[in-house]
mmCIF file of C-alpha atoms in Angstrom:
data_model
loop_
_atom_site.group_PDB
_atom_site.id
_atom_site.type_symbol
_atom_site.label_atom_id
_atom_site.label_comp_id
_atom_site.label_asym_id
_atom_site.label_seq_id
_atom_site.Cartn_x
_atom_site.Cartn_y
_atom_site.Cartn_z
ATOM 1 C CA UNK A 1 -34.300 -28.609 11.072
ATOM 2 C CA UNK A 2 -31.621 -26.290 9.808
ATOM 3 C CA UNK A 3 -28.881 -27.868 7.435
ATOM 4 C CA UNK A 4 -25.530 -28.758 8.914
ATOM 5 C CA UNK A 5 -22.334 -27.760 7.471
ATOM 6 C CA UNK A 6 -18.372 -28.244 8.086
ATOM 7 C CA UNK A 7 -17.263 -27.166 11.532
ATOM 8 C CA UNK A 8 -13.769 -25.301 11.706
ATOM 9 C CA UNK A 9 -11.858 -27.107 14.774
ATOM 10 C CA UNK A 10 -8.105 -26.180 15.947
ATOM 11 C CA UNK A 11 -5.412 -28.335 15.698
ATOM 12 C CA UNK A 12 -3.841 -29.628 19.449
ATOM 13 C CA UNK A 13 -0.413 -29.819 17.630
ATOM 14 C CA UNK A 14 0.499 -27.106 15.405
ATOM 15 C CA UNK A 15 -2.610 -24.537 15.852
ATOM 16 C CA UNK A 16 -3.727 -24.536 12.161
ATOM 17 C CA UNK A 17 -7.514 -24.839 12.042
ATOM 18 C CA UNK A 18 -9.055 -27.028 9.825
ATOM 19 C CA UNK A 19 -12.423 -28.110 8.380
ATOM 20 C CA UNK A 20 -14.095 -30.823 9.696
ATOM 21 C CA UNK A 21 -17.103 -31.706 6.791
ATOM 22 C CA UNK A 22 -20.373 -33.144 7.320
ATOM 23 C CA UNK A 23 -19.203 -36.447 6.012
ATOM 24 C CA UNK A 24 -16.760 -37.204 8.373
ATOM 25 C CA UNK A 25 -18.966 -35.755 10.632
ATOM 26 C CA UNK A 26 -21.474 -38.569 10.038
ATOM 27 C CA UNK A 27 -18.582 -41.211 9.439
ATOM 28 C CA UNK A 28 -17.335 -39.859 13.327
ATOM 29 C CA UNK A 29 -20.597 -40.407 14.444
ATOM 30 C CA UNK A 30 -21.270 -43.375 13.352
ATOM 31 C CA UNK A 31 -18.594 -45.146 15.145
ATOM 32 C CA UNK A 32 -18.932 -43.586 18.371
ATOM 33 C CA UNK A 33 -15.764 -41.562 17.759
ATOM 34 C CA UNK A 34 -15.090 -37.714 19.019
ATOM 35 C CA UNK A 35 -14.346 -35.310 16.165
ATOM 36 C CA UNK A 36 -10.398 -34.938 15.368
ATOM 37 C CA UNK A 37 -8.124 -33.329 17.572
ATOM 38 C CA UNK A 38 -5.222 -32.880 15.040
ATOM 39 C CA UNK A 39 -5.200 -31.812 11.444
ATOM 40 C CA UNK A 40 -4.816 -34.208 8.491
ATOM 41 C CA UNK A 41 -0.867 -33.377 8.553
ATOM 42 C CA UNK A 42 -0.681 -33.942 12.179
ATOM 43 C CA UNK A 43 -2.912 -36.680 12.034
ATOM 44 C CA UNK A 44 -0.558 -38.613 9.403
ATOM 45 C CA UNK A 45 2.667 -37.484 11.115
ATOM 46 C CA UNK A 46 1.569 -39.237 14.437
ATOM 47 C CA UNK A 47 0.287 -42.321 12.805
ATOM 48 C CA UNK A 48 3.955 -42.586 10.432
ATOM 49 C CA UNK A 49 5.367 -41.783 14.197
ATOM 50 C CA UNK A 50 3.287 -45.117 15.441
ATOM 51 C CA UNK A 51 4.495 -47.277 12.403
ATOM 52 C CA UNK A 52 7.989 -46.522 13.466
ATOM 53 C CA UNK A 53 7.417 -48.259 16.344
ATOM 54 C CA UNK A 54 6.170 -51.594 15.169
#
């Protein structure tokens, strides 16, 4: 079995591309979840966005 490392995926909002480690690999796994569509920044932007709403 050949060892797994990060993956580099591409951001759906701003284009940056970003590493996606074998941890949260596992942790994404784990819980059914597909990887990340947006970058941490994106990713905290949307959820501040969400708050806002609440």
């Amino acid at each position: 079995m050949e060892p797994r490392g990060s993956e580099r995926l591409k951001c759906w909002e701003c284009g940056k591309r970003f590493e996606w480690t074998v941890e949260e690999q596992d942790k994404f796994r784990m819980r059914g979840w597909k990887p990340p569509k947006r970058c941490e920044s994106c990713r905290e932007k949307r959820h501040g966005q969400r708050e806002a709403w609440l």
